[in-house]
mmCIF file of C-alpha atoms and ligand atoms in Angstrom:
data_model
loop_
_atom_site.group_PDB
_atom_site.id
_atom_site.type_symbol
_atom_site.label_atom_id
_atom_site.label_comp_id
_atom_site.label_asym_id
_atom_site.label_seq_id
_atom_site.Cartn_x
_atom_site.Cartn_y
_atom_site.Cartn_z
ATOM 1 C CA MET D 125 0.000 0.000 0.000
ATOM 2 C CA THR D 126 1.375 3.455 -0.877
ATOM 3 C CA LYS D 127 1.593 6.182 1.735
ATOM 4 C CA VAL D 128 -1.305 8.054 0.083
ATOM 5 C CA GLU D 129 -3.516 4.947 0.128
ATOM 6 C CA GLU D 130 -2.634 4.344 3.753
ATOM 7 C CA ILE D 131 -3.622 7.897 4.758
ATOM 8 C CA LEU D 132 -6.852 7.649 2.785
ATOM 9 C CA GLU D 133 -7.730 4.356 4.421
ATOM 10 C CA LYS D 134 -7.042 5.600 7.945
ATOM 11 C CA GLY D 135 -8.828 8.868 7.210
ATOM 12 C CA ASN D 136 -7.107 10.924 9.873
ATOM 13 C CA PHE D 137 -6.514 14.388 8.557
ATOM 14 C CA GLU D 138 -4.065 16.355 10.564
ATOM 15 C CA LYS D 139 -1.379 18.736 9.440
ATOM 16 C CA GLU D 140 1.139 16.024 8.656
ATOM 17 C CA THR D 141 -1.125 13.716 6.655
ATOM 18 C CA ILE D 142 -2.746 16.608 4.775
ATOM 19 C CA THR D 143 0.692 17.882 3.784
ATOM 20 C CA ALA D 144 1.702 14.411 2.589
ATOM 21 C CA LEU D 145 -1.421 14.231 0.398
ATOM 22 C CA LEU D 146 -0.725 17.663 -1.100
ATOM 23 C CA LEU D 147 2.794 16.537 -1.924
ATOM 24 C CA ALA D 148 1.603 13.356 -3.690
ATOM 25 C CA GLY D 149 3.209 12.860 -7.097
ATOM 26 C CA GLU D 150 1.213 12.388 -10.313
ATOM 27 C CA GLU D 151 0.910 8.620 -9.858
ATOM 28 C CA ASP D 152 -0.285 8.732 -6.266
ATOM 29 C CA SER D 153 -2.696 11.577 -6.985
ATOM 30 C CA GLY D 154 -4.818 9.102 -8.977
ATOM 31 C CA ALA D 155 -5.821 7.327 -5.764
ATOM 32 C CA LEU D 156 -6.570 10.669 -4.103
ATOM 33 C CA PHE D 157 -8.827 11.853 -6.936
ATOM 34 C CA ARG D 158 -10.620 8.485 -7.032
ATOM 35 C CA LYS D 159 -11.367 8.658 -3.321
ATOM 36 C CA ALA D 160 -12.631 12.248 -3.614
ATOM 37 C CA ARG D 161 -14.903 11.225 -6.510
ATOM 38 C CA GLU D 162 -16.384 8.381 -4.473
ATOM 39 C CA ILE D 163 -17.096 10.693 -1.569
ATOM 40 C CA LYS D 164 -18.613 13.325 -3.829
ATOM 41 C CA LYS D 165 -20.929 10.717 -5.348
ATOM 42 C CA GLU D 166 -21.969 9.387 -1.958
ATOM 43 C CA PHE D 167 -22.492 12.679 -0.124
ATOM 44 C CA VAL D 168 -23.506 15.300 -2.706
ATOM 45 C CA GLY D 169 -24.134 13.186 -5.831
ATOM 46 C CA ASN D 170 -22.719 13.561 -9.320
ATOM 47 C CA ARG D 171 -24.503 16.830 -9.752
ATOM 48 C CA VAL D 172 -23.288 20.319 -10.541
ATOM 49 C CA TYR D 173 -25.005 23.492 -9.380
ATOM 50 C CA PHE D 174 -24.828 26.586 -11.575
ATOM 51 C CA ARG D 175 -24.325 30.015 -10.031
ATOM 52 C CA GLY D 176 -24.673 32.739 -12.652
ATOM 53 C CA LEU D 177 -21.869 35.215 -12.023
ATOM 54 C CA ILE D 178 -22.616 38.932 -12.369
ATOM 55 C CA GLU D 179 -19.471 41.069 -12.075
ATOM 56 C CA TYR D 180 -21.347 44.171 -11.037
ATOM 57 C CA SER D 181 -18.524 46.718 -10.870
ATOM 58 C CA ASN D 182 -14.742 46.964 -10.973
ATOM 59 C CA TYR D 183 -14.538 50.065 -8.774
ATOM 60 C CA CYS D 184 -12.486 48.973 -5.790
ATOM 61 C CA ALA D 185 -11.304 50.936 -2.789
ATOM 62 C CA LYS D 186 -8.685 48.325 -1.934
ATOM 63 C CA ASN D 187 -5.265 47.673 -3.297
ATOM 64 C CA CYS D 188 -4.487 43.972 -2.859
ATOM 65 C CA PHE D 189 -1.031 43.188 -4.249
ATOM 66 C CA TYR D 190 -2.219 40.302 -6.448
ATOM 67 C CA CYS D 191 -5.318 41.730 -8.096
ATOM 68 C CA GLY D 192 -5.618 43.386 -11.512
ATOM 69 C CA ILE D 193 -8.509 45.672 -10.566
ATOM 70 C CA ARG D 194 -6.799 47.072 -7.457
ATOM 71 C CA SER D 195 -7.402 50.779 -7.021
ATOM 72 C CA GLY D 196 -3.756 51.524 -7.863
ATOM 73 C CA ASN D 197 -4.118 50.148 -11.394
ATOM 74 C CA SER D 198 -5.276 52.784 -13.853
ATOM 75 C CA ARG D 199 -5.216 50.536 -16.926
ATOM 76 C CA TYR D 200 -8.853 49.495 -16.787
ATOM 77 C CA ALA D 201 -11.821 51.717 -17.461
ATOM 78 C CA ARG D 202 -13.949 51.622 -14.327
ATOM 79 C CA TYR D 203 -17.576 50.572 -14.781
ATOM 80 C CA GLU D 204 -20.700 49.901 -12.823
ATOM 81 C CA MET D 205 -23.515 47.909 -14.409
ATOM 82 C CA THR D 206 -26.873 49.654 -14.557
ATOM 83 C CA GLY D 207 -29.791 48.294 -12.575
ATOM 84 C CA ASP D 208 -31.424 47.153 -15.832
ATOM 85 C CA GLU D 209 -28.307 45.285 -16.901
ATOM 86 C CA VAL D 210 -28.164 43.477 -13.568
ATOM 87 C CA LEU D 211 -31.852 42.581 -13.795
ATOM 88 C CA GLU D 212 -31.381 41.375 -17.355
ATOM 89 C CA ALA D 213 -28.520 39.061 -16.308
ATOM 90 C CA ALA D 214 -30.530 37.806 -13.329
ATOM 91 C CA ARG D 215 -33.530 37.221 -15.599
ATOM 92 C CA TYR D 216 -31.369 35.113 -17.897
ATOM 93 C CA ALA D 217 -30.314 32.979 -14.910
ATOM 94 C CA TRP D 218 -33.902 32.638 -13.723
ATOM 95 C CA GLN D 219 -35.380 31.812 -17.134
ATOM 96 C CA ASN D 220 -32.659 29.268 -17.794
ATOM 97 C CA ARG D 221 -33.292 27.648 -14.406
ATOM 98 C CA PHE D 222 -29.843 28.338 -12.956
ATOM 99 C CA ALA D 223 -31.743 28.895 -9.679
ATOM 100 C CA SER D 224 -28.900 30.907 -8.241
ATOM 101 C CA ILE D 225 -26.720 33.925 -8.966
ATOM 102 C CA VAL D 226 -23.603 35.530 -7.520
ATOM 103 C CA LEU D 227 -23.295 39.293 -7.348
ATOM 104 C CA GLN D 228 -19.605 40.150 -7.225
ATOM 105 C CA SER D 229 -17.807 43.467 -7.240
ATOM 106 C CA GLY D 230 -14.712 45.361 -6.254
ATOM 107 C CA GLU D 231 -14.934 46.453 -2.649
ATOM 108 C CA ARG D 232 -16.730 49.642 -1.561
ATOM 109 C CA ASP D 233 -18.441 50.507 1.669
ATOM 110 C CA ASP D 234 -19.990 53.925 0.994
ATOM 111 C CA GLU D 235 -23.691 54.346 1.710
ATOM 112 C CA GLY D 236 -24.470 54.899 -1.987
ATOM 113 C CA PHE D 237 -23.077 51.471 -2.836
ATOM 114 C CA ILE D 238 -24.687 49.746 0.141
ATOM 115 C CA ALA D 239 -28.120 51.181 -0.670
ATOM 116 C CA LYS D 240 -27.782 50.357 -4.377
ATOM 117 C CA ILE D 241 -26.986 46.715 -3.626
ATOM 118 C CA GLU D 242 -29.826 46.532 -1.118
ATOM 119 C CA GLN D 243 -32.226 47.828 -3.705
ATOM 120 C CA LEU D 244 -30.885 45.523 -6.434
ATOM 121 C CA ILE D 245 -31.350 42.455 -4.237
ATOM 122 C CA GLY D 246 -34.995 43.487 -3.689
ATOM 123 C CA SER D 247 -35.619 44.101 -7.392
ATOM 124 C CA ILE D 248 -34.088 40.762 -8.371
ATOM 125 C CA GLN D 249 -36.264 38.937 -5.850
ATOM 126 C CA ASP D 250 -39.392 40.756 -7.124
ATOM 127 C CA MET D 251 -38.531 40.029 -10.746
ATOM 128 C CA ALA D 252 -37.822 36.333 -10.108
ATOM 129 C CA ARG D 253 -40.669 35.841 -7.615
ATOM 130 C CA ASN D 254 -38.187 34.869 -4.899
ATOM 131 C CA GLU D 255 -37.117 31.851 -6.908
ATOM 132 C CA LEU D 256 -33.441 32.807 -7.266
ATOM 133 C CA HIS D 257 -30.957 32.285 -4.484
ATOM 134 C CA ILE D 258 -28.573 35.221 -4.224
ATOM 135 C CA THR D 259 -24.945 34.937 -3.205
ATOM 136 C CA LEU D 260 -22.968 38.087 -2.513
ATOM 137 C CA SER D 261 -19.235 38.463 -3.015
ATOM 138 C CA LEU D 262 -18.789 42.107 -2.054
ATOM 139 C CA GLY D 263 -15.960 41.999 0.433
ATOM 140 C CA GLU D 264 -15.593 43.197 3.988
ATOM 141 C CA GLN D 265 -18.492 45.242 5.317
ATOM 142 C CA LYS D 266 -19.890 46.323 8.654
ATOM 143 C CA PRO D 267 -22.152 43.764 10.415
ATOM 144 C CA GLU D 268 -25.021 46.221 9.928
ATOM 145 C CA THR D 269 -24.476 46.152 6.142
ATOM 146 C CA TYR D 270 -24.436 42.362 6.115
ATOM 147 C CA ARG D 271 -27.726 42.436 8.027
ATOM 148 C CA ARG D 272 -29.322 44.912 5.603
ATOM 149 C CA TRP D 273 -28.420 42.823 2.571
ATOM 150 C CA PHE D 274 -29.560 39.629 4.280
ATOM 151 C CA LYS D 275 -32.891 41.235 5.127
ATOM 152 C CA ALA D 276 -33.218 42.418 1.531
ATOM 153 C CA GLY D 277 -33.072 38.794 0.395
ATOM 154 C CA ALA D 278 -29.476 37.553 -0.028
ATOM 155 C CA HIS D 279 -28.749 34.067 1.281
ATOM 156 C CA ARG D 280 -25.092 33.287 0.868
ATOM 157 C CA TYR D 281 -21.842 35.203 1.079
ATOM 158 C CA LEU D 282 -18.394 34.470 -0.290
ATOM 159 C CA LEU D 283 -15.400 36.084 1.367
ATOM 160 C CA ARG D 284 -12.096 34.436 0.674
ATOM 161 C CA ILE D 285 -9.501 34.549 3.407
ATOM 162 C CA GLU D 286 -7.008 34.530 0.474
ATOM 163 C CA ASP D 287 -4.481 32.830 2.740
ATOM 164 C CA ALA D 288 -5.167 31.761 6.316
ATOM 165 C CA ASN D 289 -1.600 32.457 7.457
ATOM 166 C CA ALA D 290 -1.711 35.956 8.974
ATOM 167 C CA GLU D 291 1.934 36.626 8.196
ATOM 168 C CA LEU D 292 1.559 35.699 4.549
ATOM 169 C CA TYR D 293 -1.694 37.688 4.381
ATOM 170 C CA ARG D 294 0.295 40.756 5.416
ATOM 171 C CA LYS D 295 2.750 40.216 2.575
ATOM 172 C CA LEU D 296 -0.081 40.076 0.050
ATOM 173 C CA HIS D 297 -1.773 43.294 1.132
ATOM 174 C CA PRO D 298 -0.807 46.856 1.986
ATOM 175 C CA ASN D 299 -0.068 47.259 5.649
ATOM 176 C CA ASP D 300 -2.970 49.508 6.626
ATOM 177 C CA ARG D 301 -6.283 49.279 8.418
ATOM 178 C CA HIS D 302 -8.210 48.568 5.212
ATOM 179 C CA HIS D 303 -6.329 45.328 4.723
ATOM 180 C CA ALA D 304 -6.113 43.884 8.247
ATOM 181 C CA TYR D 305 -6.206 40.104 8.624
ATOM 182 C CA GLN D 306 -8.245 40.321 11.814
ATOM 183 C CA SER D 307 -10.955 42.417 10.121
ATOM 184 C CA ARG D 308 -11.350 39.683 7.556
ATOM 185 C CA ILE D 309 -11.793 37.056 10.257
ATOM 186 C CA ASP D 310 -14.260 39.336 12.084
ATOM 187 C CA ALA D 311 -16.202 39.764 8.841
ATOM 188 C CA LEU D 312 -16.463 35.994 8.384
ATOM 189 C CA MET D 313 -17.761 35.685 11.948
ATOM 190 C CA ALA D 314 -20.292 38.475 11.395
ATOM 191 C CA LEU D 315 -21.554 36.756 8.239
ATOM 192 C CA ARG D 316 -22.113 33.506 10.091
ATOM 193 C CA ALA D 317 -23.870 35.326 12.943
ATOM 194 C CA THR D 318 -26.186 37.064 10.458
ATOM 195 C CA GLY D 319 -27.410 33.743 9.094
ATOM 196 C CA TYR D 320 -25.735 33.535 5.698
ATOM 197 C CA GLN D 321 -24.379 30.336 4.248
ATOM 198 C CA VAL D 322 -20.744 31.283 4.407
ATOM 199 C CA GLY D 323 -18.074 30.523 1.859
ATOM 200 C CA THR D 324 -14.402 31.304 1.898
ATOM 201 C CA GLY D 325 -11.337 30.248 -0.022
ATOM 202 C CA VAL D 326 -7.724 30.868 -0.920
ATOM 203 C CA MET D 327 -5.419 31.312 -3.866
ATOM 204 C CA ILE D 328 -3.063 28.441 -4.535
ATOM 205 C CA GLY D 329 0.541 28.861 -5.624
ATOM 206 C CA LEU D 330 1.069 32.412 -4.357
ATOM 207 C CA PRO D 331 4.580 33.731 -3.981
ATOM 208 C CA PHE D 332 5.966 32.940 -0.491
ATOM 209 C CA GLN D 333 3.248 30.294 0.062
ATOM 210 C CA THR D 334 4.321 26.794 1.117
ATOM 211 C CA VAL D 335 2.505 23.455 1.064
ATOM 212 C CA SER D 336 2.446 23.697 4.834
ATOM 213 C CA ASP D 337 0.466 26.970 4.483
ATOM 214 C CA LEU D 338 -1.997 25.223 2.183
ATOM 215 C CA ALA D 339 -2.481 22.408 4.702
ATOM 216 C CA ASP D 340 -3.243 25.110 7.285
ATOM 217 C CA ASP D 341 -5.755 26.659 4.866
ATOM 218 C CA LEU D 342 -7.667 23.380 4.691
ATOM 219 C CA ILE D 343 -7.596 23.108 8.482
ATOM 220 C CA PHE D 344 -8.842 26.718 8.671
ATOM 221 C CA PHE D 345 -11.881 25.804 6.498
ATOM 222 C CA ARG D 346 -12.618 22.852 8.762
ATOM 223 C CA ASP D 347 -12.213 24.850 11.987
ATOM 224 C CA LEU D 348 -14.457 27.605 10.631
ATOM 225 C CA ASP D 349 -16.937 24.895 9.625
ATOM 226 C CA VAL D 350 -17.688 26.661 6.331
ATOM 227 C CA ASP D 351 -20.541 25.767 4.010
ATOM 228 C CA MET D 352 -18.816 26.552 0.714
ATOM 229 C CA VAL D 353 -15.300 26.928 -0.599
ATOM 230 C CA GLY D 354 -14.024 28.541 -3.789
ATOM 231 C CA MET D 355 -10.305 28.299 -4.357
ATOM 232 C CA GLY D 356 -8.148 28.353 -7.420
ATOM 233 C CA PRO D 357 -4.653 28.926 -8.698
ATOM 234 C CA TYR D 358 -2.989 32.291 -8.282
ATOM 235 C CA ILE D 359 -2.284 33.745 -11.718
ATOM 236 C CA GLU D 360 0.116 36.625 -11.984
ATOM 237 C CA HIS D 361 -0.994 39.955 -13.390
ATOM 238 C CA GLN D 362 1.618 42.318 -14.796
ATOM 239 C CA ASP D 363 0.044 45.482 -13.365
ATOM 240 C CA THR D 364 0.389 44.313 -9.770
ATOM 241 C CA PRO D 365 3.206 44.508 -7.184
ATOM 242 C CA LEU D 366 3.377 40.719 -6.801
ATOM 243 C CA TYR D 367 4.411 40.408 -10.441
ATOM 244 C CA GLU D 368 8.007 41.089 -9.510
ATOM 245 C CA HIS D 369 8.073 37.771 -7.627
ATOM 246 C CA ARG D 370 6.955 35.759 -10.647
ATOM 247 C CA ASN D 371 10.312 33.978 -10.862
ATOM 248 C CA GLN D 372 9.623 32.214 -7.584
ATOM 249 C CA LEU D 373 6.314 30.752 -8.701
ATOM 250 C CA LEU D 374 5.515 27.132 -9.382
ATOM 251 C CA SER D 375 4.841 26.459 -13.068
ATOM 252 C CA LEU D 376 1.217 26.889 -14.153
ATOM 253 C CA ARG D 377 0.837 23.120 -14.517
ATOM 254 C CA GLU D 378 2.121 22.602 -10.987
ATOM 255 C CA ARG D 379 -0.314 25.208 -9.678
ATOM 256 C CA LEU D 380 -3.134 23.417 -11.475
ATOM 257 C CA GLN D 381 -2.158 20.023 -10.010
ATOM 258 C CA LEU D 382 -1.844 21.497 -6.550
ATOM 259 C CA SER D 383 -5.256 23.158 -6.885
ATOM 260 C CA LEU D 384 -6.850 19.858 -7.914
ATOM 261 C CA LYS D 385 -5.247 18.118 -4.941
ATOM 262 C CA MET D 386 -6.550 20.880 -2.630
ATOM 263 C CA VAL D 387 -10.084 20.282 -3.967
ATOM 264 C CA ALA D 388 -9.776 16.523 -3.541
ATOM 265 C CA VAL D 389 -8.404 16.642 0.018
ATOM 266 C CA LEU D 390 -11.047 19.175 1.024
ATOM 267 C CA ARG D 391 -13.839 16.993 -0.385
ATOM 268 C CA ILE D 392 -12.572 14.103 1.711
ATOM 269 C CA MET D 393 -12.224 16.276 4.829
ATOM 270 C CA MET D 394 -15.551 18.136 4.467
ATOM 271 C CA LYS D 395 -17.779 15.686 2.674
ATOM 272 C CA ASP D 396 -21.047 17.617 2.359
ATOM 273 C CA ILE D 397 -19.985 21.202 1.608
ATOM 274 C CA ASN D 398 -20.226 22.925 -1.771
ATOM 275 C CA ILE D 399 -16.901 23.294 -3.569
ATOM 276 C CA ALA D 400 -16.527 25.436 -6.687
ATOM 277 C CA ALA D 401 -14.605 24.473 -9.794
ATOM 278 C CA THR D 402 -13.241 27.996 -10.235
ATOM 279 C CA THR D 403 -12.706 29.882 -13.467
ATOM 280 C CA ALA D 404 -8.989 30.450 -12.790
ATOM 281 C CA LEU D 405 -8.465 26.697 -13.293
ATOM 282 C CA GLN D 406 -9.643 27.083 -16.854
ATOM 283 C CA THR D 407 -7.068 29.790 -17.491
ATOM 284 C CA ILE D 408 -4.350 27.180 -17.089
ATOM 285 C CA ASP D 409 -6.047 24.245 -18.772
ATOM 286 C CA PRO D 410 -9.126 24.336 -21.044
ATOM 287 C CA MET D 411 -10.333 21.285 -19.090
ATOM 288 C CA GLY D 412 -9.330 22.680 -15.693
ATOM 289 C CA ARG D 413 -12.835 23.033 -14.314
ATOM 290 C CA GLU D 414 -13.889 19.582 -15.518
ATOM 291 C CA LYS D 415 -10.831 18.122 -13.835
ATOM 292 C CA ALA D 416 -11.884 19.838 -10.604
ATOM 293 C CA LEU D 417 -15.374 18.300 -10.916
ATOM 294 C CA GLN D 418 -13.685 14.923 -11.175
ATOM 295 C CA ALA D 419 -11.615 15.750 -8.095
ATOM 296 C CA GLY D 420 -14.672 16.525 -5.956
ATOM 297 C CA ALA D 421 -15.993 19.992 -6.881
ATOM 298 C CA ASN D 422 -19.762 20.410 -7.426
ATOM 299 C CA VAL D 423 -20.391 24.082 -8.310
ATOM 300 C CA ILE D 424 -19.663 26.102 -11.471
ATOM 301 C CA MET D 425 -20.192 29.814 -11.985
ATOM 302 C CA PRO D 426 -21.047 30.589 -15.629
ATOM 303 C CA ASN D 427 -20.293 34.223 -16.391
ATOM 304 C CA LEU D 428 -23.371 36.408 -17.030
ATOM 305 C CA THR D 429 -21.594 39.774 -17.068
ATOM 306 C CA PRO D 430 -22.369 41.703 -20.282
ATOM 307 C CA VAL D 431 -19.487 41.009 -22.695
ATOM 308 C CA LYS D 432 -18.698 44.716 -23.058
ATOM 309 C CA TYR D 433 -17.480 44.840 -19.435
ATOM 310 C CA ARG D 434 -15.550 41.609 -19.284
ATOM 311 C CA GLN D 435 -12.141 42.892 -20.380
ATOM 312 C CA ASP D 436 -12.296 45.422 -17.544
ATOM 313 C CA TYR D 437 -12.821 42.792 -14.844
ATOM 314 C CA LEU D 438 -9.476 41.062 -15.185
ATOM 315 C CA LEU D 439 -8.416 40.148 -11.657
ATOM 316 C CA TYR D 440 -5.763 37.985 -13.328
ATOM 317 C CA GLU D 441 -4.453 37.625 -16.867
ATOM 318 C CA ASN D 442 -5.774 35.287 -19.584
ATOM 319 C CA LYS D 443 -9.206 35.033 -18.008
ATOM 320 C CA PRO D 444 -11.356 32.794 -20.215
ATOM 321 C CA CYS D 445 -14.728 33.516 -21.878
ATOM 322 C CA LEU D 446 -14.106 37.213 -22.527
ATOM 323 C CA ASP D 447 -16.119 37.190 -25.754
ATOM 324 C CA GLU D 448 -18.624 34.428 -25.107
ATOM 325 C CA GLU D 449 -22.204 35.429 -24.424
ATOM 326 C CA ALA D 450 -24.115 33.690 -21.637
ATOM 327 C CA ASP D 451 -25.759 31.277 -24.092
ATOM 328 C CA GLN D 452 -22.442 30.154 -25.520
ATOM 329 C CA CYS D 453 -20.973 29.446 -22.091
ATOM 330 C CA LYS D 454 -24.136 27.604 -21.108
ATOM 331 C CA SER D 455 -24.013 25.169 -24.014
ATOM 332 C CA CYS D 456 -20.240 24.853 -23.762
ATOM 333 C CA LEU D 457 -20.562 23.927 -20.095
ATOM 334 C CA GLU D 458 -23.414 21.507 -20.739
ATOM 335 C CA THR D 459 -21.175 19.474 -23.041
ATOM 336 C CA ARG D 460 -18.142 19.643 -20.785
ATOM 337 C CA ILE D 461 -20.011 18.709 -17.615
ATOM 338 C CA GLN D 462 -21.576 15.772 -19.344
ATOM 339 C CA MET D 463 -18.091 14.691 -20.451
ATOM 340 C CA ALA D 464 -16.962 14.883 -16.838
ATOM 341 C CA GLY D 465 -19.761 12.416 -15.970
ATOM 342 C CA ASP D 466 -21.934 14.879 -14.020
ATOM 343 C CA THR D 467 -25.463 16.244 -14.463
ATOM 344 C CA ILE D 468 -26.409 19.917 -14.124
ATOM 345 C CA ALA D 469 -28.949 20.339 -11.332
ATOM 346 C CA TYR D 470 -31.187 22.830 -13.178
ATOM 347 C CA GLY D 471 -33.890 24.440 -11.106
ATOM 348 C CA GLU D 472 -32.352 23.532 -7.744
ATOM 349 C CA TRP D 473 -30.975 26.057 -5.298
ATOM 350 C CA GLY D 474 -28.305 23.608 -4.264
ATOM 351 C CA ASP D 475 -27.860 24.841 -0.725
ATOM 352 C CA SER D 476 -24.881 23.257 0.920
ATOM 353 C CA LYS D 477 -25.999 20.048 2.629
ATOM 354 C CA HIS D 478 -23.612 21.025 5.379
ATOM 355 C CA PHE D 479 -25.589 24.222 6.011
ATOM 356 C CA GLU D 480 -28.918 22.407 5.957
ATOM 357 C CA LYS D 481 -27.678 20.033 8.631
ATOM 358 C CA ARG D 482 -26.427 22.821 10.891
ATOM 359 C CA LYS D 483 -29.751 24.694 10.735
HETATM 360 N N1 5AD T 10 -5.093 35.198 -9.399
HETATM 361 C C1 5AD T 10 -6.079 34.390 -8.975
HETATM 362 N N2 5AD T 10 -7.130 34.811 -8.242
HETATM 363 C C2 5AD T 10 -7.188 36.117 -7.938
HETATM 364 N N3 5AD T 10 -8.081 36.832 -7.223
HETATM 365 C C3 5AD T 10 -7.686 38.116 -7.217
HETATM 366 N N4 5AD T 10 -6.535 38.259 -7.902
HETATM 367 C C4 5AD T 10 -6.196 37.030 -8.363
HETATM 368 C C5 5AD T 10 -5.109 36.514 -9.109
HETATM 369 N N5 5AD T 10 -4.132 37.298 -9.548
HETATM 370 C C6 5AD T 10 -9.204 36.225 -6.518
HETATM 371 C C7 5AD T 10 -9.152 36.556 -5.026
HETATM 372 C C8 5AD T 10 -10.478 37.245 -4.769
HETATM 373 C C9 5AD T 10 -11.323 36.725 -5.889
HETATM 374 C C10 5AD T 10 -12.521 37.565 -6.193
HETATM 375 O O1 5AD T 10 -10.436 36.695 -6.988
HETATM 376 O O2 5AD T 10 -9.068 35.351 -4.290
HETATM 377 O O3 5AD T 10 -11.036 36.945 -3.510
HETATM 378 FE FE1 SF4 T 11 -10.417 44.828 -4.722
HETATM 379 FE FE2 SF4 T 11 -11.088 42.244 -4.303
HETATM 380 FE FE3 SF4 T 11 -9.202 42.901 -6.092
HETATM 381 FE FE4 SF4 T 11 -8.679 43.166 -3.469
HETATM 382 S S1 SF4 T 11 -9.107 41.205 -4.585
HETATM 383 S S2 SF4 T 11 -8.211 44.673 -5.072
HETATM 384 S S3 SF4 T 11 -10.692 43.802 -2.705
HETATM 385 S S4 SF4 T 11 -11.384 43.408 -6.198
HETATM 386 FE FE1 FES T 12 -17.469 30.050 -21.552
HETATM 387 FE FE2 FES T 12 -16.803 27.476 -22.377
HETATM 388 S S1 FES T 12 -17.482 28.195 -20.428
HETATM 389 S S2 FES T 12 -17.039 29.312 -23.571
#
């Protein structure tokens, strides 16, 4: 029996065994992916939930060192979708039975923004007769803001911890009060207390990041008892400060493999949560998302942002689907998901089973 098989059989996931799994070579990873697939089938089924992604605005008050739309980058034209455009995208999701959308944006916490989002959530719910589940991915906010948006009709919230190691977090962000590690943790706690299904996640293959850090990230998800995780490879962007460390990075293929192993180990550790096959995987490999589905992921976020805005929402370079309209991505994904051996769960909200149990 190989070391990987032995760990999988014993099923004890502590720092040391998690690290060993993340270090598994190509041959041993086969056993890991197989195990994750079995668990996915048993606990969440071979089904994929769609979350229609609406990239509402690229205005951002923050300046994260890895991100292309950071406030310090003047290369992109800044945009904000109109209310009608958001409703149109949400209507597409509703009519095509996606059952769920994600409203994502650069981070802002001014009252104008907060009120606009609150009103948009209400209008979407009215338009779709409360049949769409709304996930927000709008960064760190005051507990009161989280409560307002929840009351307006949002159900889930994604806030990546980016990296659970506080020291590394500091290296990835400016050292000021807008980018404090503890505020991020407090925000995650406030989201849980408000009643959201809470999702977090990390980037994989960041400069300075070690496999030991990634093992800690998985332990962080378990300790926080999250309902959803979205994580994907870090992809360098030339207009960002981290670009100067590109020589230290793992190759793109290695980052992809490591990301797939992270998904697989997480599926085995947290059997009934929702795990996204993130778009960044597809930047590295056209089949990246399908490979993640086969390694245990069960959520995909087809992009519903109007095509005219897409080239201005480049958090990283070589983002896929810049020219494809929603319909094209939908049929493309239908074929690919079928090839991966899964079925799209049209018309189902797909709440995390983990969340349902905790309720
Ligand atoms: N590579 C990969 N992911 C990135 N994100 C931001 N910049 C990058 C990058 N260069 C991710 C962050 C953020 C999410 C919206 O996008 O994890 O939380
Ligand atoms: Fe803004 Fe989010 Fe990019 Fe940070 S990662 S700069 S908060 S959009
Ligand atoms: Fe957009 Fe394939 S998912 S074209």
